[in-house]
Amino acid sequence: MIGLKYWPFVLKQVLRHRIRTLLTIAGVATAMYLFVAIQAMQRGVAEATQASAADTTLVVYREDRFCPFTSRLPEYYLPQIERIEGVTSAVPVRVVVNNCRASLDVVTFRGVPSDRFAGTIGRDADIIDGDLAGWQRRSDAALLGETLAARRGLKVGDQFDAAGITAYVAGIIASDQPQDQNVAYVHLDYLQQQTDKKLGTVTQFNVKVDDPANIERVSADIDALFGAAEQPTTTRSEKAFVAQVAGDMIELIGFTRYLGWGCLIAVLALVGNAIILSVQDRIKEHAILQTLGYSGSLIGRLIVTEAVVLGVLGGMVGAAGALITIRLTRVSFSVDGLSFPIHADAKLLGMGLLIAVTLGVLAGMVPAIQAGRRPIATCFRAV
């Protein structure tokens, strides 16, 4: 936009009023921090709830129940589900949470049969510390999602208590699946004995289907099979299930997008105000620049570049601060045992910087046009 020889002039203008520059950068950084954090929450909700054409996982839940404490299905449903055409695997799961309300620090225990973990849920996860054999050897062993382990500072060999359950950390898993990142997988019979004092009751069945095209037919077949049973079922795709159960939380997080837009407007106003004040102080200099042969277009581009520098500096500080905070805290929203991870990565950082550049250009346009079109005689009369 401008030649390299003009950059020292632009930087000199930025540093000319250091207090004003620092306050502007601090304001932009605060707004961009909030914007990036909100975008990270929105992305976590989208990852957990937006269905894709490749989804093949169904969740079988008790009909008209949405909380893991109230969904109770007999474990003997399992062989009947497995016999339905199109079902490749099914896992009975007992879910226990230490807090059923919306919270940032929820421990979700998922009890699964030890002989079915590796061939089903374990296929989507990598054990990054510990081993599966160690988990299978101990009845109280747990495999922790890496988000839960990092947030609680747990490592292999530790013991922890939550929801009245004591578990031994046998391994830590990494997974792209949102519901595997904030969870503790334990043995099904151990969790049943700890909570129900008896075996045979589960919260849900996780069912894998051979083809995404069959997912609706299989879900209808399962519900029809148990329609007249004492415990009827409702079967949905996993992401549709998450979206329905946590509808209120999703709606609340969705509202935050308006706060994000408000942050961008604040950035635009802060940079624009700083540039306008700076340009008003420099009318005499613009007259001198025009006398020296600087065109109105060049003066305008210098002003826009100054606005972009302010936007980028503030955007970089704010976006990087949000990224570091999210990475260090590893927080995630949870409601009814379902997790919505807050994801921030380099792509989100790049998006924040791109938006900062765009807002810098927009904020500098009006004062740049005014300064560029101001006749030299008018500049001298204003001195």
CSV table of C-alpha atoms in Angstrom, one decimal, residues 43-332:
chain,number,residue,atom,x,y,z
A,43,ARG,CA,-16.7,-23.2,17.5
A,44,GLY,CA,-16.9,-25.6,20.4
A,45,VAL,CA,-20.7,-25.6,20.2
A,46,ALA,CA,-20.6,-26.1,16.5
A,47,GLU,CA,-18.2,-29.0,16.7
A,48,ALA,CA,-20.4,-30.7,19.3
A,49,THR,CA,-23.8,-30.2,17.7
A,50,GLN,CA,-23.5,-29.8,13.9
A,51,ALA,CA,-24.2,-33.0,12.2
A,52,SER,CA,-22.2,-34.1,9.1
A,53,ALA,CA,-22.8,-36.5,6.3
A,54,ALA,CA,-20.2,-38.9,7.8
A,55,ASP,CA,-21.9,-39.3,11.2
A,56,THR,CA,-22.6,-42.9,12.0
A,57,THR,CA,-23.2,-42.8,15.8
A,58,LEU,CA,-26.6,-43.1,17.5
A,59,VAL,CA,-27.5,-42.5,21.1
A,60,VAL,CA,-30.3,-44.6,22.5
A,61,TYR,CA,-31.8,-42.8,25.5
A,62,ARG,CA,-34.9,-43.3,27.7
A,63,GLU,CA,-37.9,-41.7,26.1
A,64,ASP,CA,-38.7,-38.2,27.4
A,65,ARG,CA,-35.6,-38.1,29.6
A,66,PHE,CA,-32.8,-35.6,29.1
A,67,CYS,CA,-30.7,-36.0,32.3
A,68,PRO,CA,-28.4,-38.9,32.9
A,69,PHE,CA,-29.8,-39.4,36.4
A,70,THR,CA,-33.3,-40.0,35.0
A,71,SER,CA,-32.5,-42.1,31.9
A,72,ARG,CA,-32.4,-45.7,33.0
A,73,LEU,CA,-32.5,-48.5,30.5
A,74,PRO,CA,-32.1,-52.3,31.1
A,75,GLU,CA,-28.7,-53.6,29.9
A,76,TYR,CA,-30.4,-56.6,28.3
A,77,TYR,CA,-31.6,-54.4,25.4
A,78,LEU,CA,-28.0,-54.8,24.1
A,79,PRO,CA,-28.3,-58.1,22.1
A,80,GLN,CA,-31.6,-57.0,20.6
A,81,ILE,CA,-30.1,-53.7,19.4
A,82,GLU,CA,-27.1,-55.6,17.9
A,83,ARG,CA,-29.4,-57.8,15.8
A,84,ILE,CA,-30.9,-54.9,14.0
A,85,GLU,CA,-29.8,-54.7,10.4
A,86,GLY,CA,-27.2,-52.0,9.8
A,87,VAL,CA,-25.8,-52.0,13.4
A,88,THR,CA,-22.1,-52.7,13.5
A,89,SER,CA,-21.6,-52.3,17.2
A,90,ALA,CA,-23.4,-51.2,20.4
A,91,VAL,CA,-22.0,-50.2,23.8
A,92,PRO,CA,-24.0,-49.9,27.0
A,93,VAL,CA,-22.9,-46.7,28.9
A,94,ARG,CA,-23.6,-45.7,32.4
A,95,VAL,CA,-23.2,-41.9,32.8
A,96,VAL,CA,-22.6,-40.2,36.2
A,97,VAL,CA,-21.7,-36.5,36.6
A,98,ASN,CA,-20.6,-34.6,39.7
A,99,ASN,CA,-22.7,-31.6,38.7
A,100,CYS,CA,-25.8,-31.9,36.4
A,101,ARG,CA,-26.1,-28.1,36.0
A,102,ALA,CA,-24.2,-25.9,33.5
A,103,SER,CA,-20.6,-25.6,34.8
A,104,LEU,CA,-17.0,-25.0,33.7
A,105,ASP,CA,-15.7,-27.8,36.0
A,106,VAL,CA,-17.7,-31.0,35.5
A,107,VAL,CA,-16.3,-34.6,35.8
A,108,THR,CA,-18.3,-37.0,33.6
A,109,PHE,CA,-17.9,-40.7,34.4
A,110,ARG,CA,-18.8,-43.0,31.6
A,111,GLY,CA,-18.9,-46.7,32.5
A,112,VAL,CA,-18.3,-49.0,29.6
A,113,PRO,CA,-17.7,-52.8,29.4
A,114,SER,CA,-13.9,-53.3,29.5
A,115,ASP,CA,-14.0,-55.9,26.7
A,116,ARG,CA,-15.8,-53.5,24.3
A,117,PHE,CA,-13.9,-50.2,24.8
A,118,ALA,CA,-11.0,-50.9,22.4
A,119,GLY,CA,-13.2,-52.0,19.6
A,120,THR,CA,-15.7,-49.2,19.8
A,121,ILE,CA,-15.1,-46.0,21.7
A,122,GLY,CA,-11.3,-46.6,21.8
A,123,ARG,CA,-11.1,-46.5,18.0
A,124,ASP,CA,-11.7,-42.8,18.0
A,125,ALA,CA,-9.1,-42.1,20.8
A,126,ASP,CA,-5.4,-42.4,21.2
A,127,ILE,CA,-3.9,-43.3,24.6
A,128,ILE,CA,-1.2,-40.7,25.0
A,129,ASP,CA,-0.1,-41.8,28.5
A,130,GLY,CA,-0.5,-45.1,30.4
A,131,ASP,CA,-2.0,-48.1,28.6
A,132,LEU,CA,-5.2,-50.0,28.0
A,133,ALA,CA,-3.9,-53.1,29.8
A,134,GLY,CA,-3.4,-51.2,33.0
A,135,TRP,CA,-7.0,-49.9,32.7
A,136,GLN,CA,-8.3,-53.4,32.2
A,137,ARG,CA,-6.3,-54.8,35.2
A,138,ARG,CA,-7.8,-52.6,37.8
A,139,SER,CA,-11.6,-52.4,38.5
A,140,ASP,CA,-11.3,-48.8,39.7
A,141,ALA,CA,-9.2,-47.7,36.8
A,142,ALA,CA,-10.1,-44.7,34.7
A,143,LEU,CA,-9.0,-43.4,31.3
A,144,LEU,CA,-9.2,-39.6,31.4
A,145,GLY,CA,-9.7,-37.2,28.5
A,146,GLU,CA,-6.7,-35.0,28.1
A,147,THR,CA,-8.8,-31.8,28.8
A,148,LEU,CA,-10.0,-33.2,32.1
A,149,ALA,CA,-6.6,-34.5,33.1
A,150,ALA,CA,-5.0,-31.1,32.3
A,151,ARG,CA,-7.6,-29.1,34.1
A,152,ARG,CA,-7.4,-31.2,37.3
A,153,GLY,CA,-3.7,-31.6,37.1
A,154,LEU,CA,-4.0,-35.4,37.1
A,155,LYS,CA,-1.4,-37.9,35.7
A,156,VAL,CA,-1.1,-41.6,35.5
A,157,GLY,CA,-0.9,-43.2,38.9
A,158,ASP,CA,-3.0,-40.5,40.7
A,159,GLN,CA,-6.3,-41.1,42.4
A,160,PHE,CA,-9.1,-38.7,42.4
A,161,ASP,CA,-12.7,-38.4,43.8
A,162,ALA,CA,-15.7,-36.9,42.2
A,163,ALA,CA,-19.4,-37.6,42.5
A,164,GLY,CA,-18.7,-39.9,45.4
A,165,ILE,CA,-16.5,-42.1,43.2
A,166,THR,CA,-12.9,-42.8,43.7
A,167,ALA,CA,-10.9,-43.7,40.6
A,168,TYR,CA,-7.3,-44.5,39.7
A,169,VAL,CA,-5.8,-42.8,36.7
A,170,ALA,CA,-4.6,-45.6,34.4
A,171,GLY,CA,-4.3,-43.6,31.2
A,172,ILE,CA,-4.9,-40.4,29.4
A,173,ILE,CA,-6.6,-40.3,26.0
A,174,ALA,CA,-6.6,-37.8,23.2
A,175,SER,CA,-9.6,-37.6,20.8
A,176,ASP,CA,-11.2,-35.3,18.3
A,177,GLN,CA,-14.6,-36.2,19.6
A,178,PRO,CA,-15.9,-33.4,21.9
A,179,GLN,CA,-17.5,-35.8,24.3
A,180,ASP,CA,-14.2,-37.7,24.8
A,181,GLN,CA,-12.2,-34.8,25.9
A,182,ASN,CA,-13.7,-34.1,29.3
A,183,VAL,CA,-14.6,-37.6,30.4
A,184,ALA,CA,-13.4,-40.4,32.7
A,185,TYR,CA,-14.0,-43.8,31.2
A,186,VAL,CA,-14.3,-46.5,33.9
A,187,HIS,CA,-15.5,-50.1,34.0
A,188,LEU,CA,-19.3,-50.4,33.7
A,189,ASP,CA,-19.8,-52.8,36.5
A,190,TYR,CA,-17.7,-50.7,38.9
A,191,LEU,CA,-19.7,-47.6,38.2
A,192,GLN,CA,-23.0,-49.5,38.5
A,193,GLN,CA,-22.0,-50.9,41.9
A,194,GLN,CA,-20.7,-47.5,43.1
A,195,THR,CA,-23.9,-45.7,42.1
A,196,ASP,CA,-26.8,-48.2,41.9
A,197,LYS,CA,-25.4,-50.9,44.3
A,198,LYS,CA,-26.5,-53.4,41.6
A,199,LEU,CA,-25.8,-54.4,38.0
A,200,GLY,CA,-28.0,-54.3,34.9
A,201,THR,CA,-29.0,-50.7,34.4
A,202,VAL,CA,-27.4,-48.2,32.0
A,203,THR,CA,-28.0,-44.6,31.0
A,204,GLN,CA,-27.8,-45.1,27.2
A,205,PHE,CA,-26.5,-47.2,24.4
A,206,ASN,CA,-24.0,-45.8,21.9
A,207,VAL,CA,-24.7,-47.5,18.5
A,208,LYS,CA,-22.5,-47.5,15.4
A,209,VAL,CA,-24.2,-47.8,12.0
A,210,ASP,CA,-22.6,-49.3,8.9
A,211,ASP,CA,-23.6,-46.5,6.6
A,212,PRO,CA,-24.6,-42.8,7.3
A,213,ALA,CA,-27.5,-43.4,4.9
A,214,ASN,CA,-29.0,-46.0,7.2
A,215,ILE,CA,-28.9,-43.9,10.4
A,216,GLU,CA,-32.5,-42.7,10.3
A,217,ARG,CA,-33.8,-46.2,9.5
A,218,VAL,CA,-31.8,-47.8,12.3
A,219,SER,CA,-32.9,-45.2,14.8
A,220,ALA,CA,-36.6,-45.8,13.8
A,221,ASP,CA,-36.1,-49.6,14.1
A,222,ILE,CA,-34.6,-49.3,17.6
A,223,ASP,CA,-37.4,-47.1,18.9
A,224,ALA,CA,-40.1,-49.4,17.2
A,225,LEU,CA,-38.5,-52.4,18.9
A,226,PHE,CA,-38.8,-51.0,22.4
A,227,GLY,CA,-41.9,-48.9,21.7
A,228,ALA,CA,-44.1,-51.2,23.8
A,229,ALA,CA,-41.5,-52.0,26.4
A,230,GLU,CA,-41.6,-50.8,30.0
A,231,GLN,CA,-38.7,-48.5,29.3
A,232,PRO,CA,-39.3,-47.1,25.7
A,233,THR,CA,-36.4,-45.4,23.9
A,234,THR,CA,-35.7,-42.3,21.9
A,235,THR,CA,-32.8,-42.7,19.4
A,236,ARG,CA,-31.0,-39.8,17.7
A,237,SER,CA,-27.7,-39.1,16.1
A,238,GLU,CA,-25.1,-38.2,18.7
A,239,LYS,CA,-24.9,-34.6,17.7
A,240,ALA,CA,-28.6,-34.2,17.4
A,241,PHE,CA,-28.9,-35.7,20.9
A,242,VAL,CA,-26.4,-33.2,22.3
A,243,ALA,CA,-28.1,-30.3,20.5
A,244,GLN,CA,-31.5,-31.2,22.0
A,245,VAL,CA,-30.4,-32.0,25.5
A,246,ALA,CA,-28.3,-28.9,25.9
A,247,GLY,CA,-30.7,-26.6,23.9
A,248,ASP,CA,-30.8,-23.9,26.6
A,249,MET,CA,-27.1,-23.7,26.9
A,250,ILE,CA,-26.6,-23.6,23.1
A,251,GLU,CA,-29.1,-20.8,22.8
A,252,LEU,CA,-27.3,-18.8,25.5
A,253,ILE,CA,-23.9,-19.3,23.9
A,254,GLY,CA,-25.4,-18.4,20.5
A,255,PHE,CA,-26.5,-15.0,22.0
A,256,THR,CA,-22.9,-14.2,22.7
A,257,ARG,CA,-22.3,-13.7,19.0
A,258,TYR,CA,-23.9,-10.3,19.4
A,259,LEU,CA,-21.4,-9.5,22.1
A,260,GLY,CA,-18.7,-10.4,19.6
A,261,TRP,CA,-20.1,-8.0,17.0
A,262,GLY,CA,-20.2,-5.4,19.8
A,263,CYS,CA,-16.5,-6.0,20.4
A,264,LEU,CA,-15.7,-5.4,16.7
A,265,ILE,CA,-17.7,-2.1,16.7
A,266,ALA,CA,-15.7,-1.1,19.8
A,267,VAL,CA,-12.4,-1.8,18.0
A,268,LEU,CA,-13.6,0.3,15.0
A,269,ALA,CA,-14.6,3.2,17.2
A,270,LEU,CA,-11.3,3.1,19.3
A,271,VAL,CA,-9.0,3.1,16.2
A,272,GLY,CA,-11.1,5.6,14.3
A,273,ASN,CA,-11.2,8.0,17.3
A,274,ALA,CA,-7.4,7.7,17.8
A,275,ILE,CA,-6.7,8.4,14.1
A,276,ILE,CA,-9.2,11.3,13.8
A,277,LEU,CA,-7.6,13.0,16.8
A,278,SER,CA,-4.1,12.4,15.4
A,279,VAL,CA,-5.1,13.8,12.0
A,280,GLN,CA,-6.6,16.9,13.5
A,281,ASP,CA,-3.3,17.6,15.2
A,282,ARG,CA,-1.4,17.3,12.0
A,283,ILE,CA,-3.1,19.6,9.6
A,284,LYS,CA,-0.1,21.9,9.5
A,285,GLU,CA,2.1,18.9,8.7
A,286,HIS,CA,-0.1,17.8,5.9
A,287,ALA,CA,0.2,21.3,4.4
A,288,ILE,CA,4.0,20.9,4.5
A,289,LEU,CA,3.8,17.4,3.0
A,290,GLN,CA,1.7,18.7,0.1
A,291,THR,CA,4.2,21.5,-0.4
A,292,LEU,CA,7.0,18.9,-0.6
A,293,GLY,CA,5.0,17.0,-3.3
A,294,TYR,CA,3.1,14.4,-1.3
A,295,SER,CA,-0.2,13.7,-3.2
A,296,GLY,CA,-3.5,13.5,-1.4
A,297,SER,CA,-3.7,9.8,-2.2
A,298,LEU,CA,-0.3,9.2,-0.5
A,299,ILE,CA,-1.2,11.2,2.6
A,300,GLY,CA,-4.5,9.1,2.8
A,301,ARG,CA,-2.6,5.9,2.5
A,302,LEU,CA,-0.2,6.9,5.2
A,303,ILE,CA,-3.1,7.6,7.6
A,304,VAL,CA,-4.8,4.2,6.7
A,305,THR,CA,-1.5,2.4,7.4
A,306,GLU,CA,-1.2,4.1,10.7
A,307,ALA,CA,-4.7,2.8,11.6
A,308,VAL,CA,-3.8,-0.7,10.5
A,309,VAL,CA,-0.7,-0.7,12.7
A,310,LEU,CA,-2.8,0.3,15.7
A,311,GLY,CA,-5.4,-2.4,14.9
A,312,VAL,CA,-2.8,-5.1,14.3
A,313,LEU,CA,-0.8,-4.4,17.5
A,314,GLY,CA,-4.0,-4.4,19.6
A,315,GLY,CA,-5.5,-7.4,17.8
A,316,MET,CA,-2.3,-9.4,18.1
A,317,VAL,CA,-2.1,-8.8,21.9
A,318,GLY,CA,-5.8,-9.5,22.4
A,319,ALA,CA,-6.0,-12.6,20.2
A,320,ALA,CA,-2.8,-14.1,21.5
A,321,GLY,CA,-3.9,-13.4,25.1
A,322,ALA,CA,-7.2,-15.2,24.5
A,323,LEU,CA,-5.4,-18.2,22.8
A,324,ILE,CA,-2.9,-18.5,25.7
A,325,THR,CA,-5.6,-18.3,28.3
A,326,ILE,CA,-7.8,-20.9,26.7
A,327,ARG,CA,-4.9,-23.3,26.2
A,328,LEU,CA,-3.7,-22.9,29.8
A,329,THR,CA,-7.1,-23.2,31.5
A,330,ARG,CA,-8.5,-26.0,29.3
A,331,VAL,CA,-12.0,-25.0,30.3
A,332,SER,CA,-15.1,-26.4,28.7
